[in-house]
XYZ file of C-alpha atoms in Angstrom:
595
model
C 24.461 -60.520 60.286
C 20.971 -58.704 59.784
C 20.294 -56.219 62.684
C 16.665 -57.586 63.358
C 18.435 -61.385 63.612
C 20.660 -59.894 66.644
C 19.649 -60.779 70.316
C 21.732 -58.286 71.815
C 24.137 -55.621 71.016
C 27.725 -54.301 71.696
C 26.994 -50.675 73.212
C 29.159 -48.170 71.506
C 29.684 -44.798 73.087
C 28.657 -42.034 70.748
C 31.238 -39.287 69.593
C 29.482 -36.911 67.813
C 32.810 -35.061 65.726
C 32.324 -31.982 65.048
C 32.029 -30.079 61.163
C 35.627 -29.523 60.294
C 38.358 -31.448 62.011
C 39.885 -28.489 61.178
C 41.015 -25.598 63.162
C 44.257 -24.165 64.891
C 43.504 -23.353 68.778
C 45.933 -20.562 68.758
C 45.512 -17.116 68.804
C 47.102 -16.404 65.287
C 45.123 -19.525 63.747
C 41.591 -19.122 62.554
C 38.993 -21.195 64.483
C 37.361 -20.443 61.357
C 33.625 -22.661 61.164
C 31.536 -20.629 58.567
C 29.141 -18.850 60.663
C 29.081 -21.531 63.270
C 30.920 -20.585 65.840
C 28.352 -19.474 68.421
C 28.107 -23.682 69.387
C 31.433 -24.617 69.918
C 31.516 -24.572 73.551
C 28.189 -27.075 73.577
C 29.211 -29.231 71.069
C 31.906 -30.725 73.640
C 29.403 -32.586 75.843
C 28.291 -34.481 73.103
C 30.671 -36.792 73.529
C 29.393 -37.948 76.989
C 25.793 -38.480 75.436
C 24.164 -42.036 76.811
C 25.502 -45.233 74.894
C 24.425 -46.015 71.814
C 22.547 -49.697 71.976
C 20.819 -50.366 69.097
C 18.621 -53.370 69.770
C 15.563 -54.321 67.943
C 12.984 -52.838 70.204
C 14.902 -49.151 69.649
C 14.995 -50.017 65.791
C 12.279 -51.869 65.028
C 13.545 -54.011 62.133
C 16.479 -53.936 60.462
C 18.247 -51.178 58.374
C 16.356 -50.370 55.266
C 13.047 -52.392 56.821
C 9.853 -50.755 56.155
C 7.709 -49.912 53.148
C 10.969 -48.137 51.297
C 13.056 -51.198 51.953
C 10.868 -54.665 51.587
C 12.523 -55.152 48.274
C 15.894 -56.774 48.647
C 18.355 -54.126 47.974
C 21.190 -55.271 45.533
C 24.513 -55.536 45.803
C 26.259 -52.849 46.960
C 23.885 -50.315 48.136
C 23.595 -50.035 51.448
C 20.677 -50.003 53.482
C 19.694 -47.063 55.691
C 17.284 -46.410 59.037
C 16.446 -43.791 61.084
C 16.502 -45.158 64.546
C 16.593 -43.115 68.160
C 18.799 -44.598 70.772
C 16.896 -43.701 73.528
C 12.862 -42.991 73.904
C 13.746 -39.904 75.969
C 16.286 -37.161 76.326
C 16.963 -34.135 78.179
C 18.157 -30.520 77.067
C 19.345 -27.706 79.225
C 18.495 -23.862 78.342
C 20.423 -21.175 79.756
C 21.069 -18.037 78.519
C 23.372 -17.613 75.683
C 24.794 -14.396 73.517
C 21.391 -13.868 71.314
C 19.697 -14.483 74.410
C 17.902 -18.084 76.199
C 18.560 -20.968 73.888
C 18.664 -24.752 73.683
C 21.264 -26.992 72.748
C 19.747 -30.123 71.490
C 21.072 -33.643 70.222
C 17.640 -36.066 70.196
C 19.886 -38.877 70.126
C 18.658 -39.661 66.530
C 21.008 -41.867 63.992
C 20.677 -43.023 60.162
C 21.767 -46.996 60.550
C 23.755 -48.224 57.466
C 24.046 -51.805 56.680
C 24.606 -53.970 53.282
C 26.934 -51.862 52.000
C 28.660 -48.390 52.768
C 27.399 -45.203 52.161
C 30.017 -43.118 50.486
C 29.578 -39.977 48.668
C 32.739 -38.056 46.486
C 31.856 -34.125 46.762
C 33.846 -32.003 44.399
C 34.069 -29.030 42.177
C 36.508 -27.989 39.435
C 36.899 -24.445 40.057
C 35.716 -21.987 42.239
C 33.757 -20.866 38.873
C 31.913 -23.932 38.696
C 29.082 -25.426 41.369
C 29.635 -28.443 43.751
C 28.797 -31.789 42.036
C 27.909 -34.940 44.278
C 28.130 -38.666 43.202
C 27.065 -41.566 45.259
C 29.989 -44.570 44.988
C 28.987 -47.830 45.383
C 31.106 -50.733 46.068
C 30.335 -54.343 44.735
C 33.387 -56.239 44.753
C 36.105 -54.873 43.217
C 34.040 -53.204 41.274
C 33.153 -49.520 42.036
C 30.642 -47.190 40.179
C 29.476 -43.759 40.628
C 25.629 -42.061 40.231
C 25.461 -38.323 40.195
C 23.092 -37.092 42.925
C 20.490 -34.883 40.752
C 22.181 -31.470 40.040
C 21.397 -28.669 42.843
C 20.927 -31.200 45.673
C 24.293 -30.733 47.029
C 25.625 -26.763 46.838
C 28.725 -27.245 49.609
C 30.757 -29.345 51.631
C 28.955 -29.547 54.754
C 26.651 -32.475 54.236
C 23.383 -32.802 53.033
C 20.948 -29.987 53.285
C 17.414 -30.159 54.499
C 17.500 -34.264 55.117
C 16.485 -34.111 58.231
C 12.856 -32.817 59.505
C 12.378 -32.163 63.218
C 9.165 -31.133 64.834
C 8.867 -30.748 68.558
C 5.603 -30.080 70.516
C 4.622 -29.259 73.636
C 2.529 -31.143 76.402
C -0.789 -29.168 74.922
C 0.389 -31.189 71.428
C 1.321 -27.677 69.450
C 4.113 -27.883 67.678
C 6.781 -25.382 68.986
C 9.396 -26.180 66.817
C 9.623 -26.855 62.883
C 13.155 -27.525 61.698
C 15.117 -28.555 58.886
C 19.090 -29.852 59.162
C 22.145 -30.628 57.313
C 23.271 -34.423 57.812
C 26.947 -35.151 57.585
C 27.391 -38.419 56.985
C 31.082 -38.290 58.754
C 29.714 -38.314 61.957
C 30.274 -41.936 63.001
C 29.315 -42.854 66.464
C 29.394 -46.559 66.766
C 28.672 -49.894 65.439
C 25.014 -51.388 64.820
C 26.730 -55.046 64.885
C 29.962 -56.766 66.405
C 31.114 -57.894 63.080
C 31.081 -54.451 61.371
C 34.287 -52.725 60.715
C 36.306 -51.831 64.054
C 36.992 -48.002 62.707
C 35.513 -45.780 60.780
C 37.597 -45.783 57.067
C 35.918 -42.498 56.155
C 36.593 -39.106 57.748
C 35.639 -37.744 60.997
C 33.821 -34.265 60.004
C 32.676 -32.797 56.789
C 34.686 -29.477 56.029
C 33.526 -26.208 55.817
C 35.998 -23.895 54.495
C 34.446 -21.575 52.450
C 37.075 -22.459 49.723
C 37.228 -26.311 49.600
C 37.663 -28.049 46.569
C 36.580 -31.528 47.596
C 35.474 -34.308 50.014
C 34.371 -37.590 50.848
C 31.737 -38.925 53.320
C 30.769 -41.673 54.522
C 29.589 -44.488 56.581
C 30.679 -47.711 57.230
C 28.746 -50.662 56.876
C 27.359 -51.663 59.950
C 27.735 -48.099 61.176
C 25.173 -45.444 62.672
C 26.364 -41.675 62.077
C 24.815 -39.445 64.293
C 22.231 -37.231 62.582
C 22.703 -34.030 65.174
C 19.462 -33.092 64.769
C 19.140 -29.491 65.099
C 21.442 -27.451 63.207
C 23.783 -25.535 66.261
C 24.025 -22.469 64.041
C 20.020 -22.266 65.079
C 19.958 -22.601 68.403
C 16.257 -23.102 69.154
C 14.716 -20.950 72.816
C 11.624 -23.542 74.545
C 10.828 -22.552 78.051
C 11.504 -25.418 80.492
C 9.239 -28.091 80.484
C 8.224 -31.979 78.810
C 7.531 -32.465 75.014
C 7.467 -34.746 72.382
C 10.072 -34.782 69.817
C 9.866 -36.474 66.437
C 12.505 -36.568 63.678
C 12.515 -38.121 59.980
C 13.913 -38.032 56.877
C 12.961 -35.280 53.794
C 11.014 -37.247 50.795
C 13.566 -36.587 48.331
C 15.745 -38.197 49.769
C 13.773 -40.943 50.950
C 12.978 -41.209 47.152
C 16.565 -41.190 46.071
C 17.877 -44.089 48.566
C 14.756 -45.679 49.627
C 15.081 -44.957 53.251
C 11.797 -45.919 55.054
C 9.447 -42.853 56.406
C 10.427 -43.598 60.005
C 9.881 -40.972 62.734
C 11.290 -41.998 66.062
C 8.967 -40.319 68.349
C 11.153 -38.965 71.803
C 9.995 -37.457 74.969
C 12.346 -34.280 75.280
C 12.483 -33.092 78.788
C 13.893 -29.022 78.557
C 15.501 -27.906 81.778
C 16.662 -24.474 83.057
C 20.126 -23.667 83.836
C 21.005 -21.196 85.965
C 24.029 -18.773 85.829
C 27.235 -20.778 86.471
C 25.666 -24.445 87.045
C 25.743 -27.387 84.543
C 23.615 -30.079 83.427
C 24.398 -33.404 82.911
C 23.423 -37.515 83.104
C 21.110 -36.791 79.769
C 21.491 -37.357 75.853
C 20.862 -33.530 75.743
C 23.949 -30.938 75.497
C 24.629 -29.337 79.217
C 26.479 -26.052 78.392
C 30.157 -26.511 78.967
C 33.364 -23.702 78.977
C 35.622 -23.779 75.803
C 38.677 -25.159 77.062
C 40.434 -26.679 74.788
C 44.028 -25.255 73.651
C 43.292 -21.187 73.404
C 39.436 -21.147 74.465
C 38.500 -18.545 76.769
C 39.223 -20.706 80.141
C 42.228 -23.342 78.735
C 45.188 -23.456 80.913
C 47.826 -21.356 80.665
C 49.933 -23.552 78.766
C 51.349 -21.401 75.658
C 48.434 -21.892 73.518
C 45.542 -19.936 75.035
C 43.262 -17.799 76.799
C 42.731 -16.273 73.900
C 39.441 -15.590 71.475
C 39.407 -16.541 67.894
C 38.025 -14.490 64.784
C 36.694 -11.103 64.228
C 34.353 -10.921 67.182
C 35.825 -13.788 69.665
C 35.056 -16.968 67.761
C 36.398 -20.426 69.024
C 36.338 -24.050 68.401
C 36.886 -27.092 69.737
C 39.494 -29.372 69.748
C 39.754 -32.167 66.360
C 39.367 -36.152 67.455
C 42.368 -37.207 67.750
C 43.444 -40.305 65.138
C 42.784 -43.625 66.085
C 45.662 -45.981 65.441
C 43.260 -49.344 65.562
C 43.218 -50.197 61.952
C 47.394 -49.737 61.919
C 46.895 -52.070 65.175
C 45.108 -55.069 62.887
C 47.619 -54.170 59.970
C 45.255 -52.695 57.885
C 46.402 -49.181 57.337
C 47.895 -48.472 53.775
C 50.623 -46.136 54.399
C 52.002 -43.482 51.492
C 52.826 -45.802 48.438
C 51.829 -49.267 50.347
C 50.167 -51.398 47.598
C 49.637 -49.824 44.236
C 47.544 -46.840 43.056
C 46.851 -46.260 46.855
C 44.565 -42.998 46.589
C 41.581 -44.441 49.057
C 42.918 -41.690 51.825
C 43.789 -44.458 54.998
C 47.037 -43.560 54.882
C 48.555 -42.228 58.330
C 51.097 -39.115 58.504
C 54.050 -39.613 59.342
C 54.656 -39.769 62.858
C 55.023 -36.685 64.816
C 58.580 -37.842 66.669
C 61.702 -35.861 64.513
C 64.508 -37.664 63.356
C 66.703 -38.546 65.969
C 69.666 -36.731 64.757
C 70.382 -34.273 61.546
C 70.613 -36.028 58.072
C 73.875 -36.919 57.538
C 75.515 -36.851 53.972
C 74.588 -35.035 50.518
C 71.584 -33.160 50.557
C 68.966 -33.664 47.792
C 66.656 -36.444 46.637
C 66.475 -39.051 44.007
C 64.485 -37.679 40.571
C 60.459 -38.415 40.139
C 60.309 -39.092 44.075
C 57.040 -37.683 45.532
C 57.039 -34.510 46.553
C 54.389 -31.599 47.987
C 52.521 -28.944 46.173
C 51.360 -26.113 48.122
C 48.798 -24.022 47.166
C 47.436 -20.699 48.872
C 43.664 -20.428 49.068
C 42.247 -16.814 48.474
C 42.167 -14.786 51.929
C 37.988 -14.799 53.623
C 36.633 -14.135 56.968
C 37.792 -10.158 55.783
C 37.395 -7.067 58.660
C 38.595 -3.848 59.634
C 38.821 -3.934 62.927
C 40.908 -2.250 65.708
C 43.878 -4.772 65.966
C 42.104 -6.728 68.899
C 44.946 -7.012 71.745
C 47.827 -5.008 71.145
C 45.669 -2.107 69.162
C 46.957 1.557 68.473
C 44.111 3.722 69.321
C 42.722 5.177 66.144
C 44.109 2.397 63.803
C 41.823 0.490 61.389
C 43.503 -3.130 60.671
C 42.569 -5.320 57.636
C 41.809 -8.741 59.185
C 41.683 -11.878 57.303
C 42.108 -15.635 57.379
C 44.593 -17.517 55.164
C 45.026 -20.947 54.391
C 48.153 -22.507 52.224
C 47.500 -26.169 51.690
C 49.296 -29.498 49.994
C 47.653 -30.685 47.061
C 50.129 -33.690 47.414
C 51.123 -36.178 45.892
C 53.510 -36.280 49.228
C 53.138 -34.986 52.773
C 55.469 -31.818 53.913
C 57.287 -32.738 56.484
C 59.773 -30.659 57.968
C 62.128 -31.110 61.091
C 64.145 -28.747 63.124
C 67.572 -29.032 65.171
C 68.946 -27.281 67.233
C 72.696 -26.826 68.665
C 73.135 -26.469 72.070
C 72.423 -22.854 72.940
C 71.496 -22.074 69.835
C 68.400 -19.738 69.305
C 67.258 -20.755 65.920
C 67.027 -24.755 64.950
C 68.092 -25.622 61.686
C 65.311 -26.933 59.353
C 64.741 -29.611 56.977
C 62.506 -31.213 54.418
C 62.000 -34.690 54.019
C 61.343 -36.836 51.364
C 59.830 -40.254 51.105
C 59.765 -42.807 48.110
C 56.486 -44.923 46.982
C 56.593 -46.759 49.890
C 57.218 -44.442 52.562
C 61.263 -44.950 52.936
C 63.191 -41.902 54.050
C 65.389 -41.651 50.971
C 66.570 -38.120 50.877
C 66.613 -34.388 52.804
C 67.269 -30.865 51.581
C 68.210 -27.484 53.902
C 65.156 -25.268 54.474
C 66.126 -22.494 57.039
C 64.781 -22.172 60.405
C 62.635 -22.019 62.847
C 62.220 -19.735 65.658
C 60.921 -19.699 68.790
C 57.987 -17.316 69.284
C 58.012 -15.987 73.071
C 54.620 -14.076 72.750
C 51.416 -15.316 74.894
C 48.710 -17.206 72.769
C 52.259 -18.424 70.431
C 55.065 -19.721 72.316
C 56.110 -22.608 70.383
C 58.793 -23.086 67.322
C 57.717 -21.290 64.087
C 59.024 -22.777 61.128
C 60.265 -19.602 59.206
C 59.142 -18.012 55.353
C 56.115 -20.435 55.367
C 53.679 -18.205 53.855
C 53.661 -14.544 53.104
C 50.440 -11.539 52.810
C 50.777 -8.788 51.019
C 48.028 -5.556 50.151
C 48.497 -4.831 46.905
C 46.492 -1.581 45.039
C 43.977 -1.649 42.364
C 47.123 -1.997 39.433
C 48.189 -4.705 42.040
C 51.842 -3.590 42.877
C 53.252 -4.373 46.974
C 51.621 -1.582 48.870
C 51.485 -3.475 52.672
C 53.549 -5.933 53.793
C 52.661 -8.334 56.391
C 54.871 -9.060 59.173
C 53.726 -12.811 59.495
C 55.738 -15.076 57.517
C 56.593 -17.701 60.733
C 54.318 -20.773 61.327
C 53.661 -23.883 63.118
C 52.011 -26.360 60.685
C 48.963 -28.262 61.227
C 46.436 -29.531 59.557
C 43.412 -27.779 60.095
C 41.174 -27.931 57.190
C 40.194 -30.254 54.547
C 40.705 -28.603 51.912
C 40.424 -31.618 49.166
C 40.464 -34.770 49.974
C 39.917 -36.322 46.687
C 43.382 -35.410 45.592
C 46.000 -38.468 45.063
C 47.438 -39.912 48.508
C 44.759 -37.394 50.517
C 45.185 -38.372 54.133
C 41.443 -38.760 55.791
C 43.000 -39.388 59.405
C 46.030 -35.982 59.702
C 47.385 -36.547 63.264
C 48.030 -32.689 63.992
C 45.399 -30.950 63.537
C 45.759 -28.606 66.317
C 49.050 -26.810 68.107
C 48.758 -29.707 71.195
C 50.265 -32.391 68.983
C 52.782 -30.395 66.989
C 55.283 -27.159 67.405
C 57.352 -27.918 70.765
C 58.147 -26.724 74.183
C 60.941 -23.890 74.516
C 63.109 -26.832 75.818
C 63.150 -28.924 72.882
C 66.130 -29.875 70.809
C 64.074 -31.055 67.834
C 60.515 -30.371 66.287
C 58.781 -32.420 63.774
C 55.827 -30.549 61.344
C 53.869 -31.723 59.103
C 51.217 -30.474 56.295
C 49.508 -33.643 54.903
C 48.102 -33.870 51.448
C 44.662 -32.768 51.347
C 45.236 -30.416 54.162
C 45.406 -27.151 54.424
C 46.715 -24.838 57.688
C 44.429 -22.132 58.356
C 46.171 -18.676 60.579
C 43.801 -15.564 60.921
C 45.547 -12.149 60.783
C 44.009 -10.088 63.907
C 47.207 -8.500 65.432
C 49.002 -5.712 64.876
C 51.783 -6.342 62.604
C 50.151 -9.482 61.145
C 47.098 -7.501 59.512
C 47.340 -4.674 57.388
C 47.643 -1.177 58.429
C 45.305 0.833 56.452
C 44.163 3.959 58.495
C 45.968 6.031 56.201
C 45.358 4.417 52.730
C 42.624 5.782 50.261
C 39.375 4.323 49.680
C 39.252 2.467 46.772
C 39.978 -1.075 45.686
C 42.801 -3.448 46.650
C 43.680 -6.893 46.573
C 44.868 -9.300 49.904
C 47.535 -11.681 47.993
C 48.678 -14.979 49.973
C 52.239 -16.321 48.835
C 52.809 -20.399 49.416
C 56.946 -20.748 50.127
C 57.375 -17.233 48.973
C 61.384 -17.823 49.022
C 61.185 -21.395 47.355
C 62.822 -23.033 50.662
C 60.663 -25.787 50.122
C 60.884 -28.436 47.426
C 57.324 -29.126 46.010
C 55.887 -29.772 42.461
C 54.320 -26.759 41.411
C 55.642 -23.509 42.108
C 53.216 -21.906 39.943
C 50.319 -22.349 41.731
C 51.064 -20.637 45.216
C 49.390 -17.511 44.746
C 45.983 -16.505 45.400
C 44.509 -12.919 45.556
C 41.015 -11.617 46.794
C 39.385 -8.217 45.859
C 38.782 -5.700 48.405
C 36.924 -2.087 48.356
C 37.816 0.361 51.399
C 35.600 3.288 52.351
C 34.574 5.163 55.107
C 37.456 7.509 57.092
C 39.910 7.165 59.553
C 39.243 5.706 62.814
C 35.559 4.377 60.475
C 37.100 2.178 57.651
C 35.074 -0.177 56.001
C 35.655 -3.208 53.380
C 33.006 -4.503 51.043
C 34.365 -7.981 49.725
C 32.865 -8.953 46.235
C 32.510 -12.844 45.618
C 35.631 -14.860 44.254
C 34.011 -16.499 41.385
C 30.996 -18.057 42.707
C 32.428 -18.190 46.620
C 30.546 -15.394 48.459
C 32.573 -15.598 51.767
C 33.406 -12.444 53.426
């Protein structure tokens, strides 16, 4: 059903997800978003932003309509529109670290219709540069078209595709801005007949070390364009302007999307100390309170800042369970060659009672591989809470991840009384039946504040090594909770596009429990930062001169997986300056330049 054919529309609230599903709110995981964290805390209220009606006085015509898109497209490629939901907005400045800013969403979506827009994003190595192909869909027939080389240099979506320019009530432009458009940003349906959830995934990732990704939006979908790029928080006194926001020619060129510029009238209003805004599309400033920002609850997993200078992030969407409701979620191994990443993880609930019988599983049955990405987001820094005074600490973030084919999924017991639970690995055949178990030690329950929950034991391990890399520092984290907090590659076989934990909320337990269920799906990878004492290295005393941070997947082999050779990954290191005044130069891993 063309959009311009509709006389009215189903209103679909927007929910503007957020660039990386994929973070740990606890104070030994990494909130990690590469040099974004500075607009967490406003990207919360974007989920309250006015409906989304698209009707054909917003629009205009329908998707693809205009000089661009007169010529019927063909089969299979979708149709695109820049459309505003609303002719006006309002944004709220207040003052924030760097001094006044403005946190803006105009309200501005790209409309797909015809077909989906899907892109694969990938790269072979770290050594080689990110390659992007547009898929199309005709049928059962799919086919790829490589976006022209250099277009696409990461994972966060594509760069410089949107052009803002803002001016003031005088008519001079105050603001000239380019931003990055993620196409997994889906915030509701142009039509009633278009697909009741979004297939693709909810964020596009931004570990520095991902390998590959897919975006997307569904047919009959708007994704909202977030129109100013939070990292660049824009500072425009109080007042009324005009907003207008388009599309970059080349990529006009390269999918023939019209040269529409919604026009908006952006009203800017002041926020004093300790109020908040609200009733607009705009983003009122909000605390960070979800599970460890600096005012959550109490609870076990908070009140604590993230990252080498108090970074935090917001909590992932959570997984919607509609397209299991109409029976059309593909499960691991449900229908052949199932790869298209629908597939939900295996629920969160533990077995009801310890396997029973002989442990082991049947041969060829699907098993994990984890990997271990090289260490970034590298410091020396005093130890944050819990320093010694005159100590220098190595921080770093870590990440071990499952390259599949199966999901790790581990469950604890434990006997009445008993301090430790009893852990095991499960394992699954094609089509997701429970057909065998093995032993794989313990987990422990962590009583520190920002932990308090079950770690499942000999996880991961760090170690310093020197310049002839031989164990100099040993790390004293090697206990976990798993979640999946980064996409890490989801182009890998059986990738899961939907992971239900993704933060400590929804997996790890209560100091009560009897049983714990974790869970690394494939594609995922579970990001912990190493601030604290006795997690980070020690190296007041070492001298300068070059080392290596090495991080060890399943270090004693207590998990089953496929690839054992494979869960190692170092990262170079200089240290200079003197005690009490270290400092670490990190050179670039291949062609990764992440600190």
């Amino acid at each position: 059903m063309a959009l311009a054919d509709e006389e009215s529309m189903t209103s679909q609230k927007t929910s503007h997800h957020d660039s990386q599903y994929d973070r740990h709110q606890d104070s030994h995981h990494n909130a990690h978003h590469q040099g974004g964290d500075r607009g967490r805390a406003r990207r919360s209220g974007l989920a309250a932003l006015a409906a989304l009606t698209v009707v054909a006085a917003v629009a205009g015509a329908a998707p693809g309509a205009g000089a661009a898109g007169k010529a019927k497209a063909a089969a299979g490629t979708p149709k695109l529109k820049m459309i505003a939901a609303s002719k006006s907005v309002t944004a709220w400045r207040w003052n924030g670290e760097n001094g006044p800013e403005v946190g803006l969403d105009l309200g501005t979506y790209l409309t797909v219709d015809g077909a989906p827009l899907e892109f694969k994003v990938t790269r072979k190595s770290y050594k080689d540069p990110v390659v992007a192909q547009q898929i199309f869909h005709k049928g059962k027939t799919t086919t790829a078209k490589k976006l022209p080389a250099g277009l696409v240099k990461d994972f966060s979506g594509l760069a410089g595709f949107l052009e803002v320019s803002i001016k003031d009530a005088s008519g001079k432009e105050v603001v000239k801005q380019k931003g990055t458009f993620c196409p997994n940003n889906a915030s509701g349906r142009i039509r009633p007949d278009a697909p009741a959830t979004p297939h693709y995934p909810q964020s596009c990732p931004t570990n520095p070390f991902t390998l590959g990704s897919v975006w997307g939006v569904e047919k009959g979908w708007a994704a909202n364009t977030s129109a100013i790029d939070y990292d660049k928080p824009v500072d425009i006194p109080a007042g009324e302007y005009t907003a207008k926001v388009g599309v970059a020619k080349k990529y006009r060129d390269l999918f023939g999307i019209p040269d529409d510029r919604p026009t908006i009238k952006l009203t800017v209003k002041q926020v004093d100390e300790g109020e908040g805004g609200g009733g607009g599309v705009g983003v009122a400033p909000q605390s960070s309170a979800h599970h460890g920002g600096a005012d959550a609850p109490a609870s076990g997993h908070g009140a604590h800042s993230y990252g080498p200078r108090g970074a935090d992030a917001p909590t992932a969407p959570a997984l919607s369970h509609a397209l299991e409701d109409l029976g059309q979620a593909v499960h691991l191994g449900d229908g052949k060659g199932h790869t298209d990443g629908s597939r939900i993880a295996p629920a969160l609930k533990p077995a009801a009672q310890r396997p029973t019988g002989k442990a082991g599983a049947p041969k060829n049955i699907p098993m994990p591989d984890l990997r271990s990405l090289p260490a970034w987001e590298i410091a020396v820094t005093d130890g944050e809470d819990g320093d010694v005074p005159g100590k220098d600490y190595l921080a770093f973030a870590a990440n071990v991840w499952n390259a599949g084919p199966a999901p790790l999924v581990v469950d604890g017991f434990r006997k009445p009384g008993a301090e430790l639970m009893d852990s095991y690995q499960y394992f699954y055949d094609a089509k997701g039946k429970q057909v065998g178990y093995a032993p794989a030690g313990t987990m422990e329950w962590d009583p520190r504040v920002g932990h308090e929950h079950w770690h499942f034991t000999d996880f991961a391990s760090y170690r310093l090594l020197s310049a002839d890399k031989k164990d100099i520092v040993k790390s004293g984290k090697e206990a976990f909770c798993l979640a999946n907090t980064d996409a890490v590659d989801y182009t890998v076989k059986n990738a899961n596009w939907h992971p239900f934990n993704t933060d400590l909320e929804s997996a790890c337990g209560e100091q009560n429990s009897i049983s714990v269920r974790e869970v690394l799906d494939v594609g995922s990878g579970d990001t912990y930062t190493q601030y604290r004492p006795g997690q980070s290295f020690d190296v007041t005393d070492l001298p300068n001169g070059t080392y290596y941070i090495e991080v060890i997947a399943n270090p004693e082999k207590r998990l089953k997986e496929t690839n054992y050779k494979n869960n190692v990954a170092l990262r170079k290191v200089v240290l200079g300056g003197t005690p009490g005044k270290r400092t670490v130069k990190v050179p670039p891993h291949d062609l990764i330049n992440a600190k």
